[in-house]
mmCIF file of C-alpha atoms in Angstrom:
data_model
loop_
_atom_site.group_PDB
_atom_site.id
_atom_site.type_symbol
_atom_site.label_atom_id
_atom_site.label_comp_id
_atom_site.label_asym_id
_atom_site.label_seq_id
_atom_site.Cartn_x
_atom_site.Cartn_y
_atom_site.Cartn_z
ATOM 1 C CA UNK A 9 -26.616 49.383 25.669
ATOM 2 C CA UNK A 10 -28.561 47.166 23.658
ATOM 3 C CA UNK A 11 -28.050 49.155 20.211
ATOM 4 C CA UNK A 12 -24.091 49.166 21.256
ATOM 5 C CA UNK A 13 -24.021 45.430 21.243
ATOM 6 C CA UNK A 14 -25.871 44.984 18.072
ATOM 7 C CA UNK A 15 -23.747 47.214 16.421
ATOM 8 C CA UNK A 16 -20.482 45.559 17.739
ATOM 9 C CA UNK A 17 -22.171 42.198 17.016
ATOM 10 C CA UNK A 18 -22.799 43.608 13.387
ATOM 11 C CA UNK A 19 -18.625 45.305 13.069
ATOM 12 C CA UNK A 20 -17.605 41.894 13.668
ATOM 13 C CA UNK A 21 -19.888 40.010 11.749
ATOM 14 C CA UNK A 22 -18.558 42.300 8.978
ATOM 15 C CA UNK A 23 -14.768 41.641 9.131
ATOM 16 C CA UNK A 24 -15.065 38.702 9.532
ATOM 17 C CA UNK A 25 -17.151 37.927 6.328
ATOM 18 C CA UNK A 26 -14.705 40.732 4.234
ATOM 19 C CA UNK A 27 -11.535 39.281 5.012
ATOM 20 C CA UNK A 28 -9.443 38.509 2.271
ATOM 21 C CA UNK A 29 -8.948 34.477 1.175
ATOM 22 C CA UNK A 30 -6.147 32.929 -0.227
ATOM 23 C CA UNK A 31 -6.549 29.836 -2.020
ATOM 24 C CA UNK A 32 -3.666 27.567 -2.239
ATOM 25 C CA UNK A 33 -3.281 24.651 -4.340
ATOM 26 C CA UNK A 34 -0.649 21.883 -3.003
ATOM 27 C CA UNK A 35 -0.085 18.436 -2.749
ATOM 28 C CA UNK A 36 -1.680 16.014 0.211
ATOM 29 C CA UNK A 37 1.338 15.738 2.520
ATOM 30 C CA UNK A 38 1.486 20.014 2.641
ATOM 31 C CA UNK A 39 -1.928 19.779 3.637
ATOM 32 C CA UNK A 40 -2.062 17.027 6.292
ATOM 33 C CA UNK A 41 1.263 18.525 7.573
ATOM 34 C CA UNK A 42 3.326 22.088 7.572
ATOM 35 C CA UNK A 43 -0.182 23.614 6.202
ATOM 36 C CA UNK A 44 -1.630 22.879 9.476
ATOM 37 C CA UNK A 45 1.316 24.106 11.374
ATOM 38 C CA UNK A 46 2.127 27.430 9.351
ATOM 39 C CA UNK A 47 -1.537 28.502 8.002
ATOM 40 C CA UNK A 48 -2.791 29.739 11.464
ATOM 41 C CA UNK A 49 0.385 31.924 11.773
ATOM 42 C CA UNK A 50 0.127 33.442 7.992
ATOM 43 C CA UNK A 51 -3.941 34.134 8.760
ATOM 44 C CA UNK A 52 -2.995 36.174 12.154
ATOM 45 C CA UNK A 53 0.398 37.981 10.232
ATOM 46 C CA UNK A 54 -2.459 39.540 7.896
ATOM 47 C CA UNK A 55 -6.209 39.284 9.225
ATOM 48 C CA UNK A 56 -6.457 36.312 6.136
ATOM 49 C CA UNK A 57 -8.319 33.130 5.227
ATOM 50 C CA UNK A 58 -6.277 30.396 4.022
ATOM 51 C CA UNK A 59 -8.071 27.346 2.344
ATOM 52 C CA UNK A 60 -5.344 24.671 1.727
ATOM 53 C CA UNK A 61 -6.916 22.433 -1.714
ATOM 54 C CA UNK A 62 -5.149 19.491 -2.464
ATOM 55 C CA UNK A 63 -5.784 17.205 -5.511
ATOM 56 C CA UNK A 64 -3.138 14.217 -4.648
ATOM 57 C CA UNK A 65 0.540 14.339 -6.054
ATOM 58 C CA UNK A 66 1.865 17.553 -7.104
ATOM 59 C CA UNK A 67 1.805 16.036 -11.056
ATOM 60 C CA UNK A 68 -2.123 16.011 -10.253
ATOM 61 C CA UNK A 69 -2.370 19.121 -8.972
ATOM 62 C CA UNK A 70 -0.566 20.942 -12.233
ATOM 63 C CA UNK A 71 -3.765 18.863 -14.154
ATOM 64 C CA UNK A 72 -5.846 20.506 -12.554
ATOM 65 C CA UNK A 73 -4.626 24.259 -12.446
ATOM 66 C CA UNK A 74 -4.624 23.342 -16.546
ATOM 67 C CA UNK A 75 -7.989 22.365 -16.403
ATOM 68 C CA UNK A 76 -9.425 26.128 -14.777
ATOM 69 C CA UNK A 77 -6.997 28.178 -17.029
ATOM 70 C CA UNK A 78 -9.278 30.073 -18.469
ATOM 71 C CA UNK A 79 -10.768 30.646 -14.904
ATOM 72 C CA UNK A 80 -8.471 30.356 -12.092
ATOM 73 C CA UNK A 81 -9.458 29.092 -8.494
ATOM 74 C CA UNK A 82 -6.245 29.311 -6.970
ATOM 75 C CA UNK A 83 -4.251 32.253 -6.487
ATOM 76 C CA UNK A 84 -0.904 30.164 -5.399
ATOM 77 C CA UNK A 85 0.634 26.914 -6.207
ATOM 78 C CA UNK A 86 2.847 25.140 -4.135
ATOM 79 C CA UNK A 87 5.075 21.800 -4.825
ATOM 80 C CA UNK A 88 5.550 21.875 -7.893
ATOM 81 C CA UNK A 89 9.487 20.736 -9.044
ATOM 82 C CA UNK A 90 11.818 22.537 -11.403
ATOM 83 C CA UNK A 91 10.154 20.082 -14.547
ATOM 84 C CA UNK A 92 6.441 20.313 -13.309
ATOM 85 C CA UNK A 93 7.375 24.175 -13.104
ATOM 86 C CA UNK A 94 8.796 24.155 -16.810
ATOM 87 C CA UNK A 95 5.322 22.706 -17.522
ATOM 88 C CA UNK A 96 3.430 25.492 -16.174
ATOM 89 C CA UNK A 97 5.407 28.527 -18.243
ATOM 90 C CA UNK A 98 4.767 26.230 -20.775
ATOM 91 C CA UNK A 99 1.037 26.305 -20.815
ATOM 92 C CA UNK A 100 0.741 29.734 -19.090
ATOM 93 C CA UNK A 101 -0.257 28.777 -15.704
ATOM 94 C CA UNK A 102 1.789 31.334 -13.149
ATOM 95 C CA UNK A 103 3.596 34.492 -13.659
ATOM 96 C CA UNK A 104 6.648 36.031 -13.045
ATOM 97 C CA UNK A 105 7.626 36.808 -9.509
ATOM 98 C CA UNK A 106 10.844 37.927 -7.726
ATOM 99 C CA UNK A 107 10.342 38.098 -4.044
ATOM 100 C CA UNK A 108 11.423 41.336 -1.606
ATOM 101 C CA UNK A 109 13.226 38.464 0.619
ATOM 102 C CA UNK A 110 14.776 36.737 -1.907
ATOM 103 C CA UNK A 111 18.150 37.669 -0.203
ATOM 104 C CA UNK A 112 17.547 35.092 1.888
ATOM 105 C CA UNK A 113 18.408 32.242 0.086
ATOM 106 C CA UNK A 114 21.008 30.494 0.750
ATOM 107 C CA UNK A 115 21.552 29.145 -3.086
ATOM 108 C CA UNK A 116 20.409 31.586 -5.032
ATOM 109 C CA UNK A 117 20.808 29.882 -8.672
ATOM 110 C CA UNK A 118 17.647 27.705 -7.264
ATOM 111 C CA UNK A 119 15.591 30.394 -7.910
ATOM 112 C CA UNK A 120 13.427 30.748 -10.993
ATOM 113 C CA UNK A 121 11.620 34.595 -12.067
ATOM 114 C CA UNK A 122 8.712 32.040 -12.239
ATOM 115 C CA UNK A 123 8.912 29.786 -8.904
ATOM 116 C CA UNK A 124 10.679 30.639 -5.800
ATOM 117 C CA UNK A 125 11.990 27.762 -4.077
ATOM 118 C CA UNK A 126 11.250 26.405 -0.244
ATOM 119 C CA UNK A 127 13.006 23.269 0.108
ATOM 120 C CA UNK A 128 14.906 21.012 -1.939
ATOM 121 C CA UNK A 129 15.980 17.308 -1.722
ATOM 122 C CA UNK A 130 17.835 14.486 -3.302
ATOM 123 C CA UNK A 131 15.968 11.174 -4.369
ATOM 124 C CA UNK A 132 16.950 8.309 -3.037
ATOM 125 C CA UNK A 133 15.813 4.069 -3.565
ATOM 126 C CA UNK A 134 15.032 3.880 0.404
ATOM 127 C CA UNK A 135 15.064 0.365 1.946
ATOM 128 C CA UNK A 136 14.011 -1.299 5.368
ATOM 129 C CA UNK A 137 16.982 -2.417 6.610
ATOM 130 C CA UNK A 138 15.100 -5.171 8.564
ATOM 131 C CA UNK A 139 14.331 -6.825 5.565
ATOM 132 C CA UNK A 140 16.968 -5.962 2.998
ATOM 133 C CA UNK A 141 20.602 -7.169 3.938
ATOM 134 C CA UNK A 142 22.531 -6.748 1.130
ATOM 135 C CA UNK A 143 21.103 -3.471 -0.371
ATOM 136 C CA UNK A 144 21.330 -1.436 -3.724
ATOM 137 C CA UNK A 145 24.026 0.720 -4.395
ATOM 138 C CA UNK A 146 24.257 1.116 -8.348
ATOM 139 C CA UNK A 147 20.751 1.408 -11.060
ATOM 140 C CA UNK A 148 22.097 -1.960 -12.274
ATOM 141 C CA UNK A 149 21.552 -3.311 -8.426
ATOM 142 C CA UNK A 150 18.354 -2.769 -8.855
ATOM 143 C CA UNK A 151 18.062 -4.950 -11.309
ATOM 144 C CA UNK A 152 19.134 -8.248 -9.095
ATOM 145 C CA UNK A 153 16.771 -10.838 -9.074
ATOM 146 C CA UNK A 154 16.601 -10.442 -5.379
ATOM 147 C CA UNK A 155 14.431 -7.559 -5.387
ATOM 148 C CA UNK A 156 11.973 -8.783 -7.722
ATOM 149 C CA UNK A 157 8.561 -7.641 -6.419
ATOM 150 C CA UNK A 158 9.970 -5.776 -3.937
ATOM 151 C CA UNK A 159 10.382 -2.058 -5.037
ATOM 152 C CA UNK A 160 7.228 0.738 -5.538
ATOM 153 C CA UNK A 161 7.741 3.730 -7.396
ATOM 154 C CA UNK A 162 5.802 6.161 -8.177
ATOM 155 C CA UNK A 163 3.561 7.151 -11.546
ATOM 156 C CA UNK A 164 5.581 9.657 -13.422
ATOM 157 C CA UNK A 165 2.614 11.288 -14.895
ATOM 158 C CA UNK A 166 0.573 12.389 -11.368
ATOM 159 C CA UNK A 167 3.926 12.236 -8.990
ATOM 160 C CA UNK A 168 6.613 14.597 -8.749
ATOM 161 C CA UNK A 169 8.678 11.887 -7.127
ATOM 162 C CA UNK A 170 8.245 9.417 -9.977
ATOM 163 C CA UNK A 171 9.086 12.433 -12.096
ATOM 164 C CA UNK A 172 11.893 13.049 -10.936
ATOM 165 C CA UNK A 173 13.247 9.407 -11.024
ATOM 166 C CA UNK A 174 12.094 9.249 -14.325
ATOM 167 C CA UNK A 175 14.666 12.417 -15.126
ATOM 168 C CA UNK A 176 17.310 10.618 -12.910
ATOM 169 C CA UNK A 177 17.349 7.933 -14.871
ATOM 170 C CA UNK A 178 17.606 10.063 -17.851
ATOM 171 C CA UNK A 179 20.584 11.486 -16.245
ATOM 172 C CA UNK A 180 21.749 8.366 -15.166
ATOM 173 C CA UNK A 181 21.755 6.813 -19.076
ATOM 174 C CA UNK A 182 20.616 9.202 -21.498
ATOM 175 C CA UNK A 183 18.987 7.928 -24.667
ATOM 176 C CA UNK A 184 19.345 4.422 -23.102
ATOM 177 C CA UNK A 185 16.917 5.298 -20.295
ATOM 178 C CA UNK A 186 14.248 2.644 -21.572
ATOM 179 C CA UNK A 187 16.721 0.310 -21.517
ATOM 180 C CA UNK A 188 16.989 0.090 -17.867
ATOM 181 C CA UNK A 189 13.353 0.423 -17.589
ATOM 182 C CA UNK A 190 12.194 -2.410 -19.518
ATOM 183 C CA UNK A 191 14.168 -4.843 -17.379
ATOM 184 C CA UNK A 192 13.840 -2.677 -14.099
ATOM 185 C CA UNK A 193 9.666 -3.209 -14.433
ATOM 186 C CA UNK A 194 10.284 -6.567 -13.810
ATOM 187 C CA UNK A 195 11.471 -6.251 -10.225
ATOM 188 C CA UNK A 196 8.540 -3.583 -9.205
ATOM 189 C CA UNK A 197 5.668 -4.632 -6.918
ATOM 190 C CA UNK A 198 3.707 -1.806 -8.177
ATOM 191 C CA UNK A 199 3.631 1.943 -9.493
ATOM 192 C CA UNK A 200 1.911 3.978 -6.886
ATOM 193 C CA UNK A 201 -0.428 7.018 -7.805
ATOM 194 C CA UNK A 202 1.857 9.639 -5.662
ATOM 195 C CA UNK A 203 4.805 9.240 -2.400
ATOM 196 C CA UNK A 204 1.733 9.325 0.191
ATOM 197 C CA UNK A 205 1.061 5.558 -0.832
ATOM 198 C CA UNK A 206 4.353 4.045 -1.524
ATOM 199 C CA UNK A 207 5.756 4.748 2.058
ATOM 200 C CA UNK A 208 2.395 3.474 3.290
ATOM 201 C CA UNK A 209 3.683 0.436 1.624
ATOM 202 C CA UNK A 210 6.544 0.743 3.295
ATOM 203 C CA UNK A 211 5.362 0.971 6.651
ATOM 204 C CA UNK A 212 2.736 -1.549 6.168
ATOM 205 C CA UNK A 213 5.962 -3.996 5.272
ATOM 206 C CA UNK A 214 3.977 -4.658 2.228
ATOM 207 C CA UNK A 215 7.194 -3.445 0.173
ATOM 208 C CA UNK A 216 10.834 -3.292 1.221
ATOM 209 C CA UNK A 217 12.357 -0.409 -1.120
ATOM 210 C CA UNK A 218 10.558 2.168 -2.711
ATOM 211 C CA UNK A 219 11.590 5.723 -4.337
ATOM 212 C CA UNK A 220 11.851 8.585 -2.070
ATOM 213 C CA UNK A 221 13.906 11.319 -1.008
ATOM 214 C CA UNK A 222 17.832 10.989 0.917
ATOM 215 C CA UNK A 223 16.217 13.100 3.689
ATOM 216 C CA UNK A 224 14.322 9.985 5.042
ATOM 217 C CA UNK A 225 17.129 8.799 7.132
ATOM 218 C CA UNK A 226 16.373 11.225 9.419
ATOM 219 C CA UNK A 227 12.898 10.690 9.221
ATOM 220 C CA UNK A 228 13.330 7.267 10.508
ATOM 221 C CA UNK A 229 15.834 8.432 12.850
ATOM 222 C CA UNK A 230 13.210 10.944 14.669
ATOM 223 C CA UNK A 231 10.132 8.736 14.522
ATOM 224 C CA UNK A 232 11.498 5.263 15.685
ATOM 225 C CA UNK A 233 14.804 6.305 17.270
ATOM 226 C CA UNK A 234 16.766 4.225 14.781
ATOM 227 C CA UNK A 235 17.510 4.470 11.065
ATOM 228 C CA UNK A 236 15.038 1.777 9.978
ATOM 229 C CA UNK A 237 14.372 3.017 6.359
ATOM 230 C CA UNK A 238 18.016 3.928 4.931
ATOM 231 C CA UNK A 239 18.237 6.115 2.247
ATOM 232 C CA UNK A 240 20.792 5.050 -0.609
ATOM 233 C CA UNK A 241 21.789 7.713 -3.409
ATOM 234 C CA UNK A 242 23.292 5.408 -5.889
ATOM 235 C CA UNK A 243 26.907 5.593 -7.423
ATOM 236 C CA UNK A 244 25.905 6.978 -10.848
ATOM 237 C CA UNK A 245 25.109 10.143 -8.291
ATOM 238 C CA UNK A 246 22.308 12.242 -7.130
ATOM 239 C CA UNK A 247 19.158 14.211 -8.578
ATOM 240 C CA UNK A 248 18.035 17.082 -6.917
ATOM 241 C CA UNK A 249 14.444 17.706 -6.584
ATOM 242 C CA UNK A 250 13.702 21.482 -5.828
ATOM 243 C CA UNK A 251 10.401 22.262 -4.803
ATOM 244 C CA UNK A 252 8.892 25.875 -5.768
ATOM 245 C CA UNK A 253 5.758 28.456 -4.729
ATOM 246 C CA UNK A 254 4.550 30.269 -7.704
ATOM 247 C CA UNK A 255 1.684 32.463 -8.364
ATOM 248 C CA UNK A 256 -1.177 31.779 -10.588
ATOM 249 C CA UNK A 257 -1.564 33.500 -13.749
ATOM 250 C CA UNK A 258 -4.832 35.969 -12.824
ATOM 251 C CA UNK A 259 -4.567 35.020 -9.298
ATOM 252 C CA UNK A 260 -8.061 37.015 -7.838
ATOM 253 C CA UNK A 261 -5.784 37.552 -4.665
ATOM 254 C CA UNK A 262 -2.517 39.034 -6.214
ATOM 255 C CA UNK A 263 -1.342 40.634 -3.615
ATOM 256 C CA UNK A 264 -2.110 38.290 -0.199
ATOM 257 C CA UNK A 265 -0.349 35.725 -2.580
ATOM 258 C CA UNK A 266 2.689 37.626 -3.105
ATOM 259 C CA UNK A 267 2.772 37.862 0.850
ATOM 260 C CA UNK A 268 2.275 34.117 1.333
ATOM 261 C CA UNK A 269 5.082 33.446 -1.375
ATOM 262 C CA UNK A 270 7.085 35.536 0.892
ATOM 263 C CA UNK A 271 6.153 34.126 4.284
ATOM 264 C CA UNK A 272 7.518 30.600 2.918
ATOM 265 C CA UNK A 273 11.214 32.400 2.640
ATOM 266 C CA UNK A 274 10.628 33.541 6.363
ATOM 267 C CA UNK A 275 12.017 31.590 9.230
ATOM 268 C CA UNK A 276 8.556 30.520 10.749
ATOM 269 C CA UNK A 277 8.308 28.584 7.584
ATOM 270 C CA UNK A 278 12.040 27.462 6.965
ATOM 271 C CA UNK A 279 12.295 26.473 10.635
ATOM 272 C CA UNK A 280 9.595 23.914 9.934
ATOM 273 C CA UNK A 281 10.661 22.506 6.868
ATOM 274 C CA UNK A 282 13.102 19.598 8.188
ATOM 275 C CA UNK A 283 10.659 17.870 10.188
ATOM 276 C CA UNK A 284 7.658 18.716 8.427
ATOM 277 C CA UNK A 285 8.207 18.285 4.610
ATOM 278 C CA UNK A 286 11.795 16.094 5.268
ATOM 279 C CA UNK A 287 13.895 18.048 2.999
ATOM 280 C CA UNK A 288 16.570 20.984 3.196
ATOM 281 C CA UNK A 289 15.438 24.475 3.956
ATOM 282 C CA UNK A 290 16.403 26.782 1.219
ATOM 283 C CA UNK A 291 17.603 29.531 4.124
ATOM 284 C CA UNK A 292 19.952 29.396 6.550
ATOM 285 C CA UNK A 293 18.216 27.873 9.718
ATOM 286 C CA UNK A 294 19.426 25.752 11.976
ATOM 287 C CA UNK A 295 18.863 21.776 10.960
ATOM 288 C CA UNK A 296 17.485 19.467 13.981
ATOM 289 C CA UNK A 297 19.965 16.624 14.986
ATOM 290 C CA UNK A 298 18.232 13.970 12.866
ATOM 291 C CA UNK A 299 19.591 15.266 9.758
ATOM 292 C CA UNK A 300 22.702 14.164 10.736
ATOM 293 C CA UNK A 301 21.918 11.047 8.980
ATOM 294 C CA UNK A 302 21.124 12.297 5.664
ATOM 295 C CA UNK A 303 24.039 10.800 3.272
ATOM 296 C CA UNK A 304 26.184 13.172 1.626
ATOM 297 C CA UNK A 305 25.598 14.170 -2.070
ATOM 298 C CA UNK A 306 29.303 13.992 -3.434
ATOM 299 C CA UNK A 307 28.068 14.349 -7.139
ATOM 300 C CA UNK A 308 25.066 15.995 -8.715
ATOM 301 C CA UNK A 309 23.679 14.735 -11.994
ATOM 302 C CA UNK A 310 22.060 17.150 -14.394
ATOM 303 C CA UNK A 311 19.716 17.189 -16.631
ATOM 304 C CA UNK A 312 20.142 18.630 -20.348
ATOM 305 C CA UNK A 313 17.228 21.609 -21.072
ATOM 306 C CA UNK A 314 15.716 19.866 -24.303
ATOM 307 C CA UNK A 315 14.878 17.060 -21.538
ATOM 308 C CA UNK A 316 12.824 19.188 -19.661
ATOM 309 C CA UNK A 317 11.093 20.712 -22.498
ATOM 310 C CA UNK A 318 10.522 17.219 -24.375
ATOM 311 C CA UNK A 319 8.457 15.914 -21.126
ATOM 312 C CA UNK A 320 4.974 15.091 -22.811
ATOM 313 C CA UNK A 321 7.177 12.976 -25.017
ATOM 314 C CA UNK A 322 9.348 11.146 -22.532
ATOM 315 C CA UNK A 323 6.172 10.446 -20.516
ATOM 316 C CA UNK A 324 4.132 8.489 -23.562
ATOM 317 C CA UNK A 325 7.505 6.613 -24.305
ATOM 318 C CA UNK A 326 7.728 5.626 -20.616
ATOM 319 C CA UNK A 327 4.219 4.971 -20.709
ATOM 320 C CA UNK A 328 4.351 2.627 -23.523
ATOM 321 C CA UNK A 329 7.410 0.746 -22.092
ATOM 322 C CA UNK A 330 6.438 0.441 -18.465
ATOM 323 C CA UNK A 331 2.484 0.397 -18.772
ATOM 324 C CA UNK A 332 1.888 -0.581 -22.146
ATOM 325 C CA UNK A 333 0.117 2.047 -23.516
#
């Protein structure tokens, strides 16, 4: 009886020590939220390890996948946008990928052979409507004198966010983009690191508008029964922020990744995404009642493709503007 139990003791001891791991890279709020939610069910599905690594804003966590290229840690990267993505192919840091579920989405020209989406979102200047009575509605609003030191954005170069509002912008007034920045740095409190802390700002009351997503009316909605923070996508029109999963070029996991891409198409990941991640599932699920007060996008803004490939450029002339240097 005694040699049975040792040798059970031992079986276990070796399964558990061989089973596969999966290491993700992602951004802090995937981590701190749907991770926690969706790893446990991914690690039963397939007798897995999943370590969750997070760096800060997606824009961070691209800096560092270029940093191991030559020696990958992570076998999957999650968050990044459709210009962070562009980056990647650029320097060679995730492969080519088409899905066995891709049937599932429910916009299929969001896909990219090298990123397959999982949510998607329009940005949106997001206000407490406690404090702001006579909000926003145009890029030139901003400008008012009234919101001097009241707006936080985010850092272009480490935040996806900021990114994006960087290319909306850029959508917004083409080669006269700076234009509106040079007089638009005026009015900003201060240029966060990543989203995590601008809407700590936010919450704090330490700022009163800040750049985030149109999804965050129901955020505010579900959390304090009210729509406190109101979500404004301004008359020039919306930009829409797609998030993507993509594998790492020489992932050491190829396979389990592959899965986990797939898993985020499923519906015990979509399900999640409204009132984890606050954005728009890329599937068809069902969307809880708080989304009811996301505003309606009634005209898309897009970006031109030398934009997206002209990025390290756009980034030092923003730089140089906005920072100084």
């Amino acid at each position: 009886m005694k040699k049975v139990l040792i040798y059970l003791i031992l079986t276990i001891s070796v399964i558990l020590f061989s089973a596969e791991k999966l290491v993700v890279y992602t951004y802090d709020s995937f981590v701190s939220g749907i991770g926690k939610e969706i790893v446990p069910i991914f690690e039963k599905m397939y007798g897995c390890k999943v370590e969750l690594l997070s760096f800060g804003d997606a824009g961070t966590v691209l800096s560092r996948l270029m940093l191991e290229k030559n020696n990958p840690k992570a076998d999957v990267i999650v968050g990044l946008d459709q210009a962070l993505l562009i980056r990647a192919i650029e320097n060679d840091l995730v492969q080519k990928f088409k899905p066995e579920n891709l049937s599932l989405l429910k916009y299929p020209e969001l896909y990219n052979e090298y990123g397959t989406p999982y949510d998607f979102g329009a940005i949106a200047i997001v206000y407490n409507k406690e404090k702001i009575k006579n909000p926003p509605k145009s890029f030139n609003d901003l400008l008012k004198d009234e919101f001097r030191g009241k707006i936080v954005v985010q850092d272009p170069r480490t935040s996806s966010t900021g990114l994006s509002f960087l290319l909306w912008t850029i959508a917004a007034f083409n080669e006269k983009y700076l234009d509106f920045w040079s007089k638009f740095k005026d009015n900003l409190l201060t240029i966060t690191p990543g989203w995590d802390e601008a809407f700590e700002m936010l919450e704090s009351g330490e700022a009163d508008i800040m750049v985030s997503y149109a999804t965050d009316g129901a955020y505010s909605y579900y959390y304090y029964g009210n729509v406190k923070y109101v979500p404004v996508i301004l008359d020039e029109g919306a930009f829409v922020q797609v998030e993507y999963a993509s594998l790492v070029k020489n992932a050491k996991n190829e396979e389990l990744a592959k899965k986990f891409i797939e898993f985020l198409l499923s519906d015990d990941f979509q399900e999640k995404v409204p009132l984890n991640q606050w954005m728009l599932p890329v599937t068809n699920v069902k969307l809880p009642e708080a989304f009811k007060y996301v505003p309606e996008i009634k005209k898309v803004l897009e970006i031109k493709e030398d934009i997206y490939m002209n990025q390290e450029r756009i980034l030092k002339e923003w730089a140089k503007e906005v920072i100084g240097g």
